[in-house]
Amino acid sequence: MTLILGIESTCDETAAAVVADGRVVRSSVVASQAELHAHYRGVVPEIASRAHIENLLPVLEQSLSRADIKLADIDAIAVAYRPGLIGSLLIGVTAAKTLAWTLDKPLLGVDHVHAHLYSVLLDQPELDPPLPAVGLVASGGHTALYQIDSWLDVRLIGSTIDDAVGEAYDKVAAILGLGYPGGPIIDRLAHSGDAGAVDLPRSMLGRNSLDFSFSGLKTAVLYHVRGVPARGENIKASPPPTLTDADVANIAASFQSACIDVIVKKLRRAIDQVGARCVIVGGGVSANRGLRAALARFPIACYFPELGYCTDNAAMSAGLAAVQLSAGKTSSLALDAITFSQFRPG
Ligand code: KG4
Ligand code: ZN
């Protein structure tokens, strides 16, 4: 049995996990910083990196005690080293390198977005999705499509040109005066609203494009709520109009339906282009009930992670790291953290 300790600190969750043989999650501990950032309705990088420093050691200790093992029992250390916020990434990467060096165990740098896709295999020892697959990662930082030929051969084939879909959920929630993160709240409200109540745009970009754009949809919601501003008017400065609970639910349902329509159409295009045999979905938005219901009607199998593994966690990195380890793809102790801007997917 191979036991891998995973560390995650790419954005605003500090996480550690112990995974056996790439599949069996022995422990998965996540310290969310959502409350710290809720006041700002988004992640503040400086606050995030400081919180990672405070949270990392207790989270690591808990992951070992819940797995009922000692550090010496670990076979390798995995860390999500790209992409993410540089200050946040550095905390996890430095901790992982220190552990690998002091324990004299292999270090495995894992791509956080690829790990989101791998999360469908966690706690599923028998699952073997047929490849090639189309991967969809929909989260607060990413909306991207991938061609998955193997777990070590994951190629980007489309991505958002502006806001990520989870980011659009969070911003629309802020426009509607709802809490943060907005995705789960809008998902819940959408259930009781009328998806046809508000006519919102569905940006498809070019005819064969696999890229996404969600900023026009977000702005359409803003204008629907606040009115289209006159030239030079700052609508954000005026007090928000009073919306009834029914108005909010209808806007949530219409927004969610526009997001899902776009994702479903792009997925269909990607399946055709790749000749995919299944779809693999990951990232925070993969928890969305509306998206799960829409993809349940797809002609090919769609795999989703268990709810606890949709948002950021370290088990997904420890899992994917096992595949890298068995292929001999370990990292050197000179492993560098790579941010959004430096990151060139390929
Ligand atoms: O994967 P994740 O934890 O972090 C990133 O790597 O970005 O995703 C967090 C995002 C947030 O934007 C949150 O609003 C969204 O996932 N989210 C959802 C749902 N649950 C979380 N969006 C839509 N529906 C949900 N049920
Ligand atoms: Zn993520």
Coordinates of C-alpha atoms and ligand atoms in Angstrom, one line a residue:
M1 CA 0.0 0.0 0.0
T2 CA 1.2 3.5 -0.9
L3 CA 0.3 6.3 1.5
I4 CA 0.5 9.9 0.2
L5 CA 0.2 13.0 2.3
G6 CA -1.4 15.8 0.2
I7 CA -1.2 19.6 0.8
E8 CA -3.5 22.2 -0.7
S9 CA -3.1 26.0 -0.3
T10 CA -3.7 27.4 -3.8
C11 CA -6.4 29.9 -2.9
D12 CA -8.5 30.2 0.3
E13 CA -8.7 26.7 1.7
T14 CA -5.9 25.2 3.7
A15 CA -6.1 21.4 3.4
A16 CA -4.2 18.2 4.1
A17 CA -5.2 14.6 3.3
V18 CA -3.9 11.1 3.5
V19 CA -4.8 8.9 0.5
A20 CA -4.0 5.2 0.1
D21 CA -3.2 3.8 -3.4
G22 CA -4.5 7.0 -5.1
R23 CA -8.1 6.1 -4.3
V24 CA -8.9 5.4 -0.6
V25 CA -9.2 8.7 1.4
R26 CA -7.9 7.9 4.9
S27 CA -8.4 11.5 5.9
S28 CA -9.3 14.9 4.3
V29 CA -9.1 18.0 6.4
V30 CA -10.1 21.4 5.0
A31 CA -9.9 24.7 6.9
S32 CA -12.1 27.1 5.0
Q33 CA -11.3 30.8 5.1
A34 CA -14.7 31.7 3.7
E35 CA -15.7 33.7 6.8
L36 CA -12.5 35.8 6.7
H37 CA -13.2 36.8 3.1
A38 CA -17.0 37.1 3.3
H39 CA -16.8 40.7 4.4
Y40 CA -15.0 41.6 1.1
R41 CA -17.2 39.3 -1.0
G42 CA -14.1 37.7 -2.6
V43 CA -10.7 36.4 -1.7
V44 CA -8.1 38.9 -0.4
P45 CA -4.7 37.4 -1.3
E46 CA -2.8 38.9 1.7
I47 CA -5.4 37.7 4.2
A48 CA -5.4 34.2 2.5
S49 CA -1.7 33.7 2.8
R50 CA -1.5 34.7 6.4
A51 CA -4.4 32.4 7.3
H52 CA -2.6 29.5 5.5
I53 CA 0.4 30.1 7.7
E54 CA -1.8 29.8 10.8
N55 CA -3.8 26.9 9.6
L56 CA -1.3 24.6 7.9
L57 CA 0.3 22.8 10.9
P58 CA -2.9 22.1 12.8
V59 CA -4.5 20.9 9.5
L60 CA -1.5 18.6 8.8
E61 CA -1.6 17.2 12.3
Q62 CA -5.3 16.5 12.1
S63 CA -4.9 14.8 8.8
L64 CA -2.4 12.4 10.3
S65 CA -4.3 11.7 13.5
R66 CA -7.6 11.1 11.6
A67 CA -5.8 8.7 9.3
D68 CA -4.3 7.1 12.5
I69 CA -0.8 7.2 11.1
K70 CA 2.5 8.9 11.9
L71 CA 4.6 11.0 9.5
A72 CA 7.1 8.1 9.2
D73 CA 4.3 6.0 7.7
I74 CA 4.0 8.3 4.7
D75 CA 5.5 7.2 1.4
A76 CA 5.5 10.5 -0.5
I77 CA 4.4 14.2 -0.1
A78 CA 2.1 15.8 -2.7
V79 CA 1.4 19.5 -3.1
A80 CA -0.7 21.5 -5.5
Y81 CA 1.9 23.9 -6.9
R82 CA 0.0 25.5 -9.8
P83 CA -2.0 27.5 -10.6
G84 CA -3.1 29.8 -7.7
L85 CA -2.4 32.9 -5.7
I86 CA 1.4 33.2 -5.3
G87 CA 1.4 34.0 -1.6
S88 CA -1.0 31.2 -0.8
L89 CA 0.8 28.6 -3.0
L90 CA 4.2 29.4 -1.4
I91 CA 3.0 28.3 2.0
G92 CA 1.9 24.8 0.9
V93 CA 4.9 24.3 -1.5
T94 CA 7.4 25.3 1.2
A95 CA 5.8 23.0 3.8
A96 CA 5.8 20.1 1.3
K97 CA 9.4 20.6 0.3
T98 CA 10.4 20.8 4.0
L99 CA 8.6 17.6 4.8
A100 CA 10.0 15.8 1.7
W101 CA 13.5 16.9 2.6
T102 CA 13.4 16.1 6.3
L103 CA 11.6 12.7 5.8
D104 CA 13.7 11.9 2.7
K105 CA 10.5 11.0 0.8
P106 CA 9.6 11.8 -2.8
L107 CA 8.0 15.1 -3.6
L108 CA 5.2 15.3 -6.1
G109 CA 4.1 18.7 -7.5
V110 CA 0.5 18.4 -8.7
D111 CA -1.6 20.6 -11.1
H112 CA -4.6 21.8 -9.0
V113 CA -6.9 21.9 -12.0
H114 CA -6.0 18.4 -13.2
A115 CA -6.5 17.3 -9.6
H116 CA -10.1 18.7 -9.6
L117 CA -10.8 16.3 -12.5
Y118 CA -9.1 13.3 -10.7
S119 CA -11.4 13.9 -7.7
V120 CA -14.2 11.8 -9.3
L121 CA -12.0 8.7 -8.5
L122 CA -11.7 9.4 -4.8
D123 CA -13.3 6.8 -2.6
Q124 CA -14.2 4.9 -5.9
P125 CA -11.5 2.1 -6.0
E126 CA -13.3 0.3 -8.9
L127 CA -14.2 3.3 -11.1
D128 CA -12.5 3.3 -14.4
P129 CA -14.0 6.0 -16.7
P130 CA -13.5 5.2 -20.4
L131 CA -11.0 7.5 -22.1
P132 CA -10.7 9.7 -24.0
A133 CA -12.9 11.9 -21.9
V134 CA -13.9 15.5 -21.9
G135 CA -13.0 17.2 -18.6
L136 CA -14.9 20.2 -17.3
V137 CA -13.4 22.2 -14.4
A138 CA -15.9 24.8 -13.2
S139 CA -14.8 26.6 -10.1
G140 CA -14.2 30.1 -8.6
G141 CA -11.0 30.4 -10.5
H142 CA -11.5 28.3 -13.6
T143 CA -14.0 27.4 -16.3
A144 CA -12.1 25.1 -18.7
L145 CA -12.5 22.1 -20.9
Y146 CA -9.9 19.4 -21.2
Q147 CA -9.1 16.4 -23.4
I148 CA -8.2 13.6 -21.0
D149 CA -6.2 10.8 -22.9
S150 CA -4.8 9.5 -19.6
W151 CA -4.4 11.0 -16.1
L152 CA -0.9 12.1 -17.1
D153 CA -2.1 13.5 -20.5
V154 CA -4.6 16.2 -19.8
R155 CA -4.8 18.9 -22.5
L156 CA -6.6 22.2 -22.3
I157 CA -9.0 22.7 -25.2
G158 CA -11.1 25.7 -24.0
S159 CA -11.3 28.2 -21.2
T160 CA -13.0 31.3 -20.0
I161 CA -11.9 34.5 -21.6
D162 CA -13.1 36.6 -18.6
D163 CA -14.9 35.5 -15.4
A164 CA -14.9 31.9 -14.2
V165 CA -18.4 30.6 -13.8
G166 CA -18.1 30.3 -10.0
E167 CA -16.8 33.9 -9.9
A168 CA -19.9 34.9 -11.8
Y169 CA -22.1 33.1 -9.2
D170 CA -20.2 34.9 -6.4
K171 CA -20.6 38.3 -8.2
V172 CA -24.3 37.8 -9.0
A173 CA -24.8 36.8 -5.3
A174 CA -23.2 40.1 -4.3
I175 CA -25.4 42.1 -6.7
L176 CA -28.5 40.4 -5.1
G177 CA -27.2 41.2 -1.6
L178 CA -26.7 37.5 -0.8
G179 CA -23.8 36.0 1.1
Y180 CA -20.4 34.6 0.0
P181 CA -19.6 32.2 -1.5
G182 CA -22.6 32.8 -3.7
G183 CA -22.8 29.5 -5.7
P184 CA -24.5 27.3 -3.1
I185 CA -27.0 30.1 -2.2
I186 CA -28.0 30.8 -5.8
D187 CA -28.2 27.1 -6.5
R188 CA -30.6 26.7 -3.5
L189 CA -32.7 29.8 -4.5
A190 CA -32.8 28.8 -8.2
H191 CA -34.8 25.8 -7.1
S192 CA -37.8 27.9 -6.2
G193 CA -37.6 30.5 -8.9
D194 CA -38.8 30.7 -12.5
A195 CA -35.9 30.2 -15.0
G196 CA -37.9 31.9 -17.7
A197 CA -38.6 35.1 -15.7
V198 CA -35.6 37.1 -16.8
D199 CA -34.3 37.0 -20.4
L200 CA -30.5 36.8 -20.0
P201 CA -27.8 36.4 -22.7
R202 CA -26.0 33.1 -23.4
S203 CA -22.6 33.9 -24.8
M204 CA -21.4 31.2 -27.2
L205 CA -18.5 33.0 -28.8
G206 CA -17.5 31.5 -32.3
R207 CA -19.4 28.6 -33.9
N208 CA -16.8 26.0 -33.0
S209 CA -15.3 27.8 -30.0
L210 CA -14.8 25.8 -26.8
D211 CA -14.1 29.0 -24.8
F212 CA -16.4 30.6 -22.3
S213 CA -17.4 34.1 -21.4
F214 CA -19.5 34.9 -18.3
S215 CA -18.9 38.6 -17.7
G216 CA -21.7 39.8 -20.1
L217 CA -24.2 37.6 -18.3
K218 CA -23.1 39.0 -14.9
T219 CA -23.4 42.6 -16.3
A220 CA -26.9 41.7 -17.7
V221 CA -28.0 40.7 -14.2
L222 CA -26.5 44.0 -12.8
Y223 CA -28.5 46.1 -15.3
H224 CA -31.6 44.1 -14.8
V225 CA -31.4 44.8 -11.0
R226 CA -30.1 48.4 -11.1
G227 CA -31.3 49.6 -14.6
V228 CA -29.0 50.4 -17.5
P229 CA -26.9 53.4 -16.3
A230 CA -27.0 56.7 -18.1
R231 CA -23.6 57.9 -19.6
G232 CA -21.2 58.7 -16.7
E233 CA -23.5 57.4 -14.0
N234 CA -22.0 55.0 -11.4
I235 CA -24.8 52.6 -10.6
K236 CA -22.8 50.9 -7.9
A237 CA -22.9 54.2 -6.0
S238 CA -26.7 54.3 -5.8
P239 CA -28.6 52.3 -3.2
P240 CA -29.8 48.9 -4.3
P241 CA -33.5 48.6 -5.3
T242 CA -35.7 46.5 -3.0
L243 CA -36.2 43.1 -4.5
T244 CA -38.9 40.7 -3.2
D245 CA -37.9 37.1 -2.3
A246 CA -39.7 36.0 -5.4
D247 CA -37.7 38.5 -7.6
V248 CA -34.4 37.2 -6.1
A249 CA -35.4 33.5 -6.7
N250 CA -36.4 34.3 -10.3
I251 CA -33.2 36.1 -11.1
A252 CA -31.2 33.2 -9.4
A253 CA -33.1 30.7 -11.5
S254 CA -32.7 32.6 -14.8
F255 CA -29.0 33.2 -14.2
Q256 CA -28.4 29.5 -13.3
S257 CA -30.3 28.4 -16.4
A258 CA -28.2 30.7 -18.6
C259 CA -24.9 29.3 -17.1
I260 CA -26.0 25.7 -17.5
D261 CA -27.2 26.2 -21.1
V262 CA -23.8 27.5 -22.1
I263 CA -21.9 24.8 -20.3
V264 CA -24.1 22.1 -21.8
K265 CA -23.7 23.4 -25.4
K266 CA -19.9 23.7 -25.0
L267 CA -19.7 20.2 -23.5
R268 CA -21.6 18.8 -26.5
R269 CA -19.2 20.6 -28.9
A270 CA -16.2 19.3 -27.0
I271 CA -17.5 15.7 -26.9
D272 CA -17.8 15.8 -30.7
Q273 CA -14.4 17.3 -31.3
V274 CA -12.6 14.9 -28.9
G275 CA -14.7 11.8 -29.8
A276 CA -15.1 11.5 -26.0
R277 CA -16.5 8.4 -24.4
C278 CA -17.5 10.1 -21.1
V279 CA -17.4 13.5 -19.3
I280 CA -15.6 14.1 -16.1
V281 CA -16.6 17.2 -14.1
G282 CA -14.7 18.8 -11.2
G283 CA -14.4 22.0 -9.2
G284 CA -16.7 23.9 -6.8
V285 CA -19.5 24.4 -9.4
S286 CA -19.7 20.6 -10.0
A287 CA -21.7 20.6 -6.7
N288 CA -24.5 22.5 -8.5
R289 CA -27.7 20.6 -8.5
G290 CA -29.0 22.2 -11.7
L291 CA -25.8 21.2 -13.6
R292 CA -25.9 17.6 -12.2
A293 CA -29.6 17.3 -13.3
A294 CA -28.8 18.7 -16.8
L295 CA -25.9 16.3 -17.3
A296 CA -27.8 13.3 -16.1
R297 CA -29.8 13.6 -19.4
F298 CA -26.6 13.4 -21.5
P299 CA -26.2 10.6 -24.0
I300 CA -22.8 9.5 -22.5
A301 CA -21.8 9.0 -18.9
C302 CA -20.9 12.0 -16.8
Y303 CA -18.9 11.5 -13.6
F304 CA -19.0 13.9 -10.7
P305 CA -17.0 14.0 -7.5
E306 CA -18.6 13.2 -4.2
L307 CA -19.9 16.5 -2.7
G308 CA -17.1 16.7 -0.2
Y309 CA -14.5 16.6 -3.0
C310 CA -16.0 19.3 -5.3
T311 CA -14.5 22.3 -3.7
D312 CA -10.7 22.6 -2.9
N313 CA -9.3 19.8 -1.0
A314 CA -5.9 18.0 -0.7
A315 CA -7.2 14.4 -1.2
M316 CA -7.5 15.1 -5.0
S317 CA -3.8 16.1 -5.2
A318 CA -2.7 13.1 -3.1
G319 CA -4.8 10.9 -5.4
L320 CA -3.4 12.2 -8.7
A321 CA 0.1 12.2 -7.1
A322 CA -0.1 8.4 -6.8
V323 CA -0.4 8.1 -10.6
Q324 CA 2.6 10.4 -11.1
L325 CA 4.6 8.4 -8.5
S326 CA 3.9 5.1 -10.2
A327 CA 5.0 6.6 -13.5
G328 CA 8.2 7.9 -11.8
K329 CA 7.2 11.5 -12.3
T330 CA 8.5 13.0 -9.1
S331 CA 9.5 16.6 -8.5
S332 CA 12.8 18.0 -7.4
L333 CA 13.2 20.0 -4.2
A334 CA 13.6 23.1 -6.4
L335 CA 9.9 22.9 -7.3
D336 CA 8.5 26.4 -7.8
A337 CA 5.0 27.7 -7.1
I338 CA 3.4 28.9 -10.3
T339 CA 0.6 31.6 -10.3
F340 CA -2.3 32.2 -12.6
S341 CA -0.3 34.6 -14.7
Q342 CA 2.8 32.5 -15.2
F343 CA 0.7 29.4 -15.8
R344 CA 0.5 28.4 -19.5
P345 CA -1.7 25.3 -19.6
G346 CA -0.7 22.7 -22.2
Ligands
KG4_1 O1 -13.1 24.7 -6.5 P1 -13.3 25.8 -5.6 O2 -13.4 25.5 -4.1 O3 -12.2 26.9 -5.7 C1 -11.6 27.3 -6.8 O4 -10.6 26.6 -7.2 O5 -12.0 28.3 -7.4 O6 -14.7 26.5 -6.1 C2 -15.3 27.5 -5.3 C3 -16.4 28.1 -6.2 C4 -17.1 29.4 -5.6 O7 -17.1 30.3 -6.6 C5 -18.5 28.9 -5.2 O8 -19.5 29.9 -5.3 C6 -18.7 27.8 -6.3 O9 -17.5 27.1 -6.4 N1 -19.7 26.8 -5.8 C7 -20.9 26.6 -6.5 C8 -21.7 25.7 -5.7 N2 -20.9 25.3 -4.7 C9 -19.7 26.0 -4.7 N3 -21.4 27.2 -7.6 C10 -22.6 26.8 -8.0 N4 -23.4 25.9 -7.4 C11 -23.0 25.3 -6.2 N5 -23.7 24.4 -5.6
ZN2 ZN -10.0 24.7 -7.0

